Amino acid sequence: MEMLSILVIALSSCVLLHCHEAVEGSRYPETGNSECRILEQQQPYLPSFHFRPPQNWLNDPNDAFASAAAAAGPMWYNGMYHLFYQYNPEGPLFGDKMVWAHSVSRDMIHWVDLDLALTPTEPFDMKSCWSGSITILPGNIPMILYTGIDSNGVQVQNLAFPKNLSDPLLEQWEKSTRNPIMTPPQGVPGDFFRDPTTAWRDPGPDGKWNVIVGGLIKNEGMAILYQSEDFVSWTKVEHPLYSSPGTGMWECPDFFPVSLNSSNGVDTSVVDPSVKHVLKISSFSNVHDYYVLGSYAPKTSKYVPDNEYTGSSTDLRYDYGKFYASKTFFDQPKSRRILWGWANESDTMEDDLAKGWAGVQAIPREIWLHSSGKQLVQWPVEELNKLRGQHVQVLDEKLHSGSVFEVEGITASQADIEIEFELHSLEESAEVLDTTGTDPQQLCSDSNASVRGGVGPFGLLALATKELTEHTAIFFMIFKGSNGFVVLMCSDQRRSSLRDGLDKTPYGAFLDIDPQHEKIALRTLIDHSIVESFGGGGKTCISSRVYPKLAINSEARLFVFNNGTLDVAISSLNAWSMNTAQKNRPTQSYALLD
C-alpha cells in the first residue's frame, strides 16, 4: 500500500544538472557560479520555471508516487518531494553511462540538488543505470526498481534501497546483492526489456506485488507482468498485462487507477468498482505517449481496455506535442495524482553541444478522469501559481475578423496566460468537415494561423516579434461535422524562428467540447523555449519546443488574433509574468527546504 508519508515521482531516462560549485565527495562535475551566471545570461532558450539542466542532458520522467513508487522521478518523504532522474554527467547528449541524479523540493517548483543516487558500478548495471520506479513498502521503506545495462549490454531489472531510512534526504542508496532480479524472458530481445513501473499490491492481507516492464516480441509491444510476495523474488506471469500486435517497443509503461466519481487521485493499489485503470504506453517507434482506459481483474491478472491500442492517430494521448516517457504518482497528502513528462529538444545535436544542455521536464500536472469517463484531463499543479507576478486583465473584448491585438504589461518570454473565447452564429459560418479518418495533426499542417477560415483560426501568437515575422501560433478552428460541431486545436511552430535546421512540426488534436454551449478556454505557459498549452480546461494538451532568433527575452511579445470571418468574443483574458524558480546545491542554501 502507499503510505501517507512518501510521494515519489520517477524520471527515468532523464538527465539534468544545475550550476553549482564542486562539493567534497560529490560526483557532480564542477561548474563555477560566475561561469553559470554567464551561461544563463547568454542562453535565451534556458527555461526559468521548468525543471531543467543548465548543463548536460535530461530526458524521461519515469515514475511518480506517494509512498509507493518512483524511479528517476519525484517522491514525497518526510515532508519533501524527491525527484530522481536519469542524467548524463559527461555532456548534453544521451550518454554511454547514464546515472540517477536526485533533487528535493517542498513544492515541486523550487528544487535543491543532491548527490547522484545511482551510478554504474556493478556487472548488472556496468554500462548504465536506466529508468525505473520507487515503491514504498509497509513500514515506509522506499525501494527502487530500475533497469541496468549489464556488462554484456543486456537490459536487466535491479533493486536498490536506502542506506539510512532516518535520513530525510535519502541521499545514499544500496544495491541488492540479489541483482539482477529479472532478466529478459524467452522471446524478448535483450535490448527491449526495460523501465519497471510503480508496483501495486493485490487486495487482501496476502496480496502479491505486481509490476510491469516494457517489452517486445516480434513487433508486438507489451507490458510484461511480474509478481512477488517479498519484492525480491519475482515470477513472470504467463501472459502480459496487455499487448498489441504491430505497435513496436513499449517504453516507460505506467499503470494506475482513476476515480469514476471524483477528480481526486487514488492509491495505486486501489481495485474496486469506483475506479477505472489507465495503462500508459511510451511508443519507442514514434516517440508519443498513448493511453487506454479499461478494467483490471486482480484474480486473473488481466487488463481489458475499453478501446484497443493501435498506435495510430485515433488513440488517446496525454499530450499531442513534445511530451514523452511520462510518469504519474499519487500525492496522498493532497489526494491528487501528478503527471510528469519530458519535453525533448527540437534543435540539433550541434545546438545542444553549443549550449551545453538538453531536455526539460514539463510542468507537473494534476491528472484525473473526465466526468464522461472517456478521457483524462490535465492541469498544471496549483503550486505553480505562486510564481505569478505582474498581472494584466482584459474583459469582454470583441475580436473582429482579421484583428490582432498585443497583450502588453507582462514579460512575454516568461508568462502564464488564461483566456476564454465565446462564439455565436456558428451555423452560418462554420465550414463543413468530414472527420472520418481525418488526422488532426495533418489538418493543422494543412492550415495555419494566417490563412482565413470560417470560424477561426483564432488564438494566441506567443514568442512573437512586433512584425510577427516570428511567432508560435496556438489556435482553434471550428468545423461543422456530421454529428455536430468539431473543434480543432493547433500549435504551429513553422514561423517560430528564422533559424534553419529546427524541427518546426505543427501539432494538432480535436478538442471534445460543444462550442455552441461552452466557452473555449485556453491556458498557455511560455518559458523561453517551451510552450505548454491546455485547451478546454485540460482536455487537450500540446507542448512545443521553439528557438526564436529575434523574439527572445525582452524582445518577445504576445498577441491575440482572429483570422476567421466570424467575430470572436474574449470573455476574459488574464496574463501574468512568471518569476524564476529557485535551484540550489545544499552547500549553497538549504533555505528552499525550510
PDB file of C-alpha atoms in Angstrom, residues 353-543:
ATOM      1  CA  LEU A 353      26.603  20.765 -27.697  1.00  0.00           C
ATOM      2  CA  ALA A 354      26.940  24.509 -28.228  1.00  0.00           C
ATOM      3  CA  LYS A 355      24.517  25.468 -25.469  1.00  0.00           C
ATOM      4  CA  GLY A 356      25.754  22.705 -23.144  1.00  0.00           C
ATOM      5  CA  TRP A 357      22.376  21.309 -22.035  1.00  0.00           C
ATOM      6  CA  ALA A 358      19.377  19.438 -23.399  1.00  0.00           C
ATOM      7  CA  GLY A 359      15.977  18.403 -22.112  1.00  0.00           C
ATOM      8  CA  VAL A 360      13.254  19.968 -19.972  1.00  0.00           C
ATOM      9  CA  GLN A 361      10.620  18.478 -17.703  1.00  0.00           C
ATOM     10  CA  ALA A 362       7.139  19.749 -18.459  1.00  0.00           C
ATOM     11  CA  ILE A 363       5.379  21.444 -15.555  1.00  0.00           C
ATOM     12  CA  PRO A 364       3.945  18.746 -13.250  1.00  0.00           C
ATOM     13  CA  ARG A 365       0.249  18.317 -13.958  1.00  0.00           C
ATOM     14  CA  GLU A 366      -2.654  17.083 -11.899  1.00  0.00           C
ATOM     15  CA  ILE A 367      -4.437  14.344 -13.857  1.00  0.00           C
ATOM     16  CA  TRP A 368      -7.902  12.829 -13.448  1.00  0.00           C
ATOM     17  CA  LEU A 369     -10.732  11.147 -15.357  1.00  0.00           C
ATOM     18  CA  HIS A 370     -13.232  13.425 -17.080  1.00  0.00           C
ATOM     19  CA  SER A 371     -16.841  13.057 -15.935  1.00  0.00           C
ATOM     20  CA  SER A 372     -17.682  11.475 -19.307  1.00  0.00           C
ATOM     21  CA  GLY A 373     -15.402   8.554 -18.438  1.00  0.00           C
ATOM     22  CA  LYS A 374     -13.927   8.727 -21.930  1.00  0.00           C
ATOM     23  CA  GLN A 375     -10.674  10.645 -21.442  1.00  0.00           C
ATOM     24  CA  LEU A 376      -8.240  12.096 -18.923  1.00  0.00           C
ATOM     25  CA  VAL A 377      -7.899  15.766 -18.016  1.00  0.00           C
ATOM     26  CA  GLN A 378      -4.662  17.553 -17.029  1.00  0.00           C
ATOM     27  CA  TRP A 379      -3.911  20.872 -15.357  1.00  0.00           C
ATOM     28  CA  PRO A 380      -0.684  22.465 -14.029  1.00  0.00           C
ATOM     29  CA  VAL A 381      -0.233  21.917 -10.287  1.00  0.00           C
ATOM     30  CA  GLU A 382      -1.591  24.756  -8.168  1.00  0.00           C
ATOM     31  CA  GLU A 383       1.869  25.413  -6.676  1.00  0.00           C
ATOM     32  CA  LEU A 384       2.910  26.974  -9.984  1.00  0.00           C
ATOM     33  CA  ASN A 385       0.556  29.907  -9.360  1.00  0.00           C
ATOM     34  CA  LYS A 386       2.788  31.327  -6.626  1.00  0.00           C
ATOM     35  CA  LEU A 387       5.325  32.249  -9.320  1.00  0.00           C
ATOM     36  CA  ARG A 388       2.797  34.605 -10.909  1.00  0.00           C
ATOM     37  CA  GLY A 389       3.893  38.239 -10.848  1.00  0.00           C
ATOM     38  CA  GLN A 390       2.735  41.266 -12.852  1.00  0.00           C
ATOM     39  CA  HIS A 391      -0.911  40.780 -13.874  1.00  0.00           C
ATOM     40  CA  VAL A 392      -2.861  42.073 -16.873  1.00  0.00           C
ATOM     41  CA  GLN A 393      -6.588  41.536 -17.420  1.00  0.00           C
ATOM     42  CA  VAL A 394      -8.846  42.056 -20.439  1.00  0.00           C
ATOM     43  CA  LEU A 395     -12.627  41.559 -20.230  1.00  0.00           C
ATOM     44  CA  ASP A 396     -15.372  41.456 -22.858  1.00  0.00           C
ATOM     45  CA  GLU A 397     -13.209  42.319 -25.847  1.00  0.00           C
ATOM     46  CA  LYS A 398     -14.511  41.760 -29.376  1.00  0.00           C
ATOM     47  CA  LEU A 399     -12.065  40.214 -31.856  1.00  0.00           C
ATOM     48  CA  HIS A 400     -13.291  41.267 -35.270  1.00  0.00           C
ATOM     49  CA  SER A 401     -12.399  39.324 -38.369  1.00  0.00           C
ATOM     50  CA  GLY A 402      -8.727  39.834 -39.225  1.00  0.00           C
ATOM     51  CA  SER A 403      -7.874  41.631 -35.975  1.00  0.00           C
ATOM     52  CA  VAL A 404      -4.740  41.293 -33.843  1.00  0.00           C
ATOM     53  CA  PHE A 405      -4.003  42.994 -30.536  1.00  0.00           C
ATOM     54  CA  GLU A 406      -0.992  42.887 -28.262  1.00  0.00           C
ATOM     55  CA  VAL A 407      -1.156  41.850 -24.607  1.00  0.00           C
ATOM     56  CA  GLU A 408       1.130  44.419 -23.002  1.00  0.00           C
ATOM     57  CA  GLY A 409       2.419  44.830 -19.466  1.00  0.00           C
ATOM     58  CA  ILE A 410       3.903  41.360 -18.903  1.00  0.00           C
ATOM     59  CA  THR A 411       7.180  39.595 -19.670  1.00  0.00           C
ATOM     60  CA  ALA A 412       6.045  37.739 -22.772  1.00  0.00           C
ATOM     61  CA  SER A 413       9.002  35.323 -22.804  1.00  0.00           C
ATOM     62  CA  GLN A 414       8.136  34.055 -19.314  1.00  0.00           C
ATOM     63  CA  ALA A 415       4.368  34.095 -18.825  1.00  0.00           C
ATOM     64  CA  ASP A 416       1.149  32.309 -17.871  1.00  0.00           C
ATOM     65  CA  ILE A 417      -1.985  33.162 -19.873  1.00  0.00           C
ATOM     66  CA  GLU A 418      -5.595  32.091 -19.364  1.00  0.00           C
ATOM     67  CA  ILE A 419      -8.174  33.136 -21.950  1.00  0.00           C
ATOM     68  CA  GLU A 420     -11.801  32.272 -22.725  1.00  0.00           C
ATOM     69  CA  PHE A 421     -13.372  32.728 -26.160  1.00  0.00           C
ATOM     70  CA  GLU A 422     -17.093  32.876 -26.875  1.00  0.00           C
ATOM     71  CA  LEU A 423     -18.710  32.385 -30.276  1.00  0.00           C
ATOM     72  CA  HIS A 424     -22.143  32.891 -31.796  1.00  0.00           C
ATOM     73  CA  SER A 425     -23.776  32.177 -35.176  1.00  0.00           C
ATOM     74  CA  LEU A 426     -21.640  29.094 -35.766  1.00  0.00           C
ATOM     75  CA  GLU A 427     -24.235  27.506 -38.016  1.00  0.00           C
ATOM     76  CA  GLU A 428     -23.818  30.249 -40.604  1.00  0.00           C
ATOM     77  CA  SER A 429     -20.018  30.460 -40.615  1.00  0.00           C
ATOM     78  CA  ALA A 430     -18.520  27.039 -39.877  1.00  0.00           C
ATOM     79  CA  GLU A 431     -17.033  25.152 -42.803  1.00  0.00           C
ATOM     80  CA  VAL A 432     -18.089  21.530 -43.347  1.00  0.00           C
ATOM     81  CA  LEU A 433     -15.578  18.817 -42.439  1.00  0.00           C
ATOM     82  CA  ASP A 434     -15.832  15.052 -42.775  1.00  0.00           C
ATOM     83  CA  THR A 435     -13.815  13.834 -39.782  1.00  0.00           C
ATOM     84  CA  THR A 436     -13.885  10.178 -40.873  1.00  0.00           C
ATOM     85  CA  GLY A 437     -10.270   9.065 -40.961  1.00  0.00           C
ATOM     86  CA  THR A 438      -9.083  12.655 -40.540  1.00  0.00           C
ATOM     87  CA  ASP A 439      -5.736  13.113 -38.797  1.00  0.00           C
ATOM     88  CA  PRO A 440      -5.993  16.364 -36.792  1.00  0.00           C
ATOM     89  CA  GLN A 441      -2.235  16.928 -36.933  1.00  0.00           C
ATOM     90  CA  GLN A 442      -2.370  16.756 -40.713  1.00  0.00           C
ATOM     91  CA  LEU A 443      -5.324  19.130 -40.651  1.00  0.00           C
ATOM     92  CA  CYS A 444      -3.237  21.617 -38.654  1.00  0.00           C
ATOM     93  CA  SER A 445      -0.388  21.146 -41.135  1.00  0.00           C
ATOM     94  CA  ASP A 446      -2.743  21.986 -43.982  1.00  0.00           C
ATOM     95  CA  SER A 447      -3.892  25.127 -42.149  1.00  0.00           C
ATOM     96  CA  ASN A 448      -2.012  27.955 -40.487  1.00  0.00           C
ATOM     97  CA  ALA A 449      -2.758  30.994 -38.370  1.00  0.00           C
ATOM     98  CA  SER A 450      -2.559  33.449 -41.269  1.00  0.00           C
ATOM     99  CA  VAL A 451      -4.985  31.637 -43.592  1.00  0.00           C
ATOM    100  CA  ARG A 452      -8.543  32.989 -43.465  1.00  0.00           C
ATOM    101  CA  GLY A 453     -11.176  30.489 -42.390  1.00  0.00           C
ATOM    102  CA  GLY A 454     -14.829  30.474 -41.416  1.00  0.00           C
ATOM    103  CA  VAL A 455     -14.711  30.074 -37.643  1.00  0.00           C
ATOM    104  CA  GLY A 456     -11.059  30.574 -36.883  1.00  0.00           C
ATOM    105  CA  PRO A 457      -8.181  30.375 -36.809  1.00  0.00           C
ATOM    106  CA  PHE A 458      -8.251  32.386 -33.565  1.00  0.00           C
ATOM    107  CA  GLY A 459      -5.987  32.202 -30.528  1.00  0.00           C
ATOM    108  CA  LEU A 460      -2.556  33.321 -29.324  1.00  0.00           C
ATOM    109  CA  LEU A 461       0.689  34.287 -31.027  1.00  0.00           C
ATOM    110  CA  ALA A 462       3.382  33.536 -28.451  1.00  0.00           C
ATOM    111  CA  LEU A 463       7.088  34.445 -28.519  1.00  0.00           C
ATOM    112  CA  ALA A 464       6.356  36.829 -31.362  1.00  0.00           C
ATOM    113  CA  THR A 465       8.215  39.746 -32.886  1.00  0.00           C
ATOM    114  CA  LYS A 466       6.458  43.085 -33.325  1.00  0.00           C
ATOM    115  CA  GLU A 467       6.021  42.498 -37.057  1.00  0.00           C
ATOM    116  CA  LEU A 468       5.051  38.823 -36.478  1.00  0.00           C
ATOM    117  CA  THR A 469       7.932  37.576 -38.614  1.00  0.00           C
ATOM    118  CA  GLU A 470       8.458  35.108 -35.776  1.00  0.00           C
ATOM    119  CA  HIS A 471       5.682  33.606 -33.671  1.00  0.00           C
ATOM    120  CA  THR A 472       4.347  30.342 -32.289  1.00  0.00           C
ATOM    121  CA  ALA A 473       0.616  30.148 -33.009  1.00  0.00           C
ATOM    122  CA  ILE A 474      -1.741  28.321 -30.647  1.00  0.00           C
ATOM    123  CA  PHE A 475      -5.182  28.470 -32.202  1.00  0.00           C
ATOM    124  CA  PHE A 476      -8.601  26.930 -32.708  1.00  0.00           C
ATOM    125  CA  MET A 477     -10.762  26.282 -35.758  1.00  0.00           C
ATOM    126  CA  ILE A 478     -14.372  25.106 -35.674  1.00  0.00           C
ATOM    127  CA  PHE A 479     -15.984  22.961 -38.354  1.00  0.00           C
ATOM    128  CA  LYS A 480     -19.420  21.519 -38.973  1.00  0.00           C
ATOM    129  CA  GLY A 481     -19.288  17.738 -38.750  1.00  0.00           C
ATOM    130  CA  SER A 482     -21.925  15.081 -39.361  1.00  0.00           C
ATOM    131  CA  ASN A 483     -22.718  14.868 -35.630  1.00  0.00           C
ATOM    132  CA  GLY A 484     -22.299  18.474 -34.581  1.00  0.00           C
ATOM    133  CA  PHE A 485     -19.513  20.998 -34.419  1.00  0.00           C
ATOM    134  CA  VAL A 486     -15.872  19.887 -34.310  1.00  0.00           C
ATOM    135  CA  VAL A 487     -13.181  21.932 -32.543  1.00  0.00           C
ATOM    136  CA  LEU A 488      -9.599  21.656 -33.799  1.00  0.00           C
ATOM    137  CA  MET A 489      -6.720  22.835 -31.587  1.00  0.00           C
ATOM    138  CA  CYS A 490      -3.338  23.514 -33.196  1.00  0.00           C
ATOM    139  CA  SER A 491       0.144  24.539 -32.105  1.00  0.00           C
ATOM    140  CA  ASP A 492       2.019  25.739 -35.169  1.00  0.00           C
ATOM    141  CA  GLN A 493       5.797  26.163 -34.883  1.00  0.00           C
ATOM    142  CA  ARG A 494       6.526  26.766 -38.577  1.00  0.00           C
ATOM    143  CA  ARG A 495       7.108  30.508 -38.044  1.00  0.00           C
ATOM    144  CA  SER A 496       8.545  30.172 -34.548  1.00  0.00           C
ATOM    145  CA  SER A 497      12.069  31.031 -35.676  1.00  0.00           C
ATOM    146  CA  LEU A 498      14.022  32.429 -38.600  1.00  0.00           C
ATOM    147  CA  ARG A 499      16.693  29.855 -37.799  1.00  0.00           C
ATOM    148  CA  ASP A 500      17.119  26.855 -40.084  1.00  0.00           C
ATOM    149  CA  GLY A 501      17.678  23.248 -39.060  1.00  0.00           C
ATOM    150  CA  LEU A 502      14.962  23.123 -36.385  1.00  0.00           C
ATOM    151  CA  ASP A 503      12.069  20.711 -36.030  1.00  0.00           C
ATOM    152  CA  LYS A 504       9.100  23.033 -36.595  1.00  0.00           C
ATOM    153  CA  THR A 505       6.440  20.352 -36.965  1.00  0.00           C
ATOM    154  CA  PRO A 506       2.911  21.675 -36.328  1.00  0.00           C
ATOM    155  CA  TYR A 507       0.862  19.701 -33.801  1.00  0.00           C
ATOM    156  CA  GLY A 508      -2.872  19.277 -33.513  1.00  0.00           C
ATOM    157  CA  ALA A 509      -5.764  17.423 -31.924  1.00  0.00           C
ATOM    158  CA  PHE A 510      -9.526  17.597 -31.704  1.00  0.00           C
ATOM    159  CA  LEU A 511     -10.974  19.153 -28.554  1.00  0.00           C
ATOM    160  CA  ASP A 512     -14.100  17.448 -27.246  1.00  0.00           C
ATOM    161  CA  ILE A 513     -16.350  20.381 -26.320  1.00  0.00           C
ATOM    162  CA  ASP A 514     -19.605  21.865 -27.619  1.00  0.00           C
ATOM    163  CA  PRO A 515     -18.743  25.402 -28.794  1.00  0.00           C
ATOM    164  CA  GLN A 516     -22.426  26.313 -29.052  1.00  0.00           C
ATOM    165  CA  HIS A 517     -22.915  25.937 -25.310  1.00  0.00           C
ATOM    166  CA  GLU A 518     -19.378  26.151 -23.873  1.00  0.00           C
ATOM    167  CA  LYS A 519     -16.702  28.802 -23.919  1.00  0.00           C
ATOM    168  CA  ILE A 520     -13.424  27.728 -25.490  1.00  0.00           C
ATOM    169  CA  ALA A 521     -10.791  28.009 -22.776  1.00  0.00           C
ATOM    170  CA  LEU A 522      -7.034  28.085 -23.325  1.00  0.00           C
ATOM    171  CA  ARG A 523      -4.174  28.237 -20.841  1.00  0.00           C
ATOM    172  CA  THR A 524      -0.649  28.647 -22.185  1.00  0.00           C
ATOM    173  CA  LEU A 525       2.624  28.559 -20.251  1.00  0.00           C
ATOM    174  CA  ILE A 526       5.529  30.298 -22.003  1.00  0.00           C
ATOM    175  CA  ASP A 527       9.058  29.750 -20.724  1.00  0.00           C
ATOM    176  CA  HIS A 528      11.621  30.909 -23.310  1.00  0.00           C
ATOM    177  CA  SER A 529      11.938  27.699 -25.360  1.00  0.00           C
ATOM    178  CA  ILE A 530       8.975  25.673 -24.121  1.00  0.00           C
ATOM    179  CA  VAL A 531       5.307  26.445 -24.712  1.00  0.00           C
ATOM    180  CA  GLU A 532       2.663  24.288 -22.983  1.00  0.00           C
ATOM    181  CA  SER A 533      -0.992  24.757 -23.920  1.00  0.00           C
ATOM    182  CA  PHE A 534      -4.111  23.339 -22.275  1.00  0.00           C
ATOM    183  CA  GLY A 535      -7.380  23.505 -24.217  1.00  0.00           C
ATOM    184  CA  GLY A 536     -10.859  23.072 -22.789  1.00  0.00           C
ATOM    185  CA  GLY A 537      -9.723  23.071 -19.174  1.00  0.00           C
ATOM    186  CA  GLY A 538      -7.051  20.447 -19.897  1.00  0.00           C
ATOM    187  CA  LYS A 539      -8.928  18.055 -22.180  1.00  0.00           C
ATOM    188  CA  THR A 540      -6.371  18.584 -24.945  1.00  0.00           C
ATOM    189  CA  CYS A 541      -2.734  19.430 -24.192  1.00  0.00           C
ATOM    190  CA  ILE A 542       0.012  20.383 -26.641  1.00  0.00           C
ATOM    191  CA  SER A 543       3.635  21.143 -25.716  1.00  0.00           C
TER     192      SER A 543
END
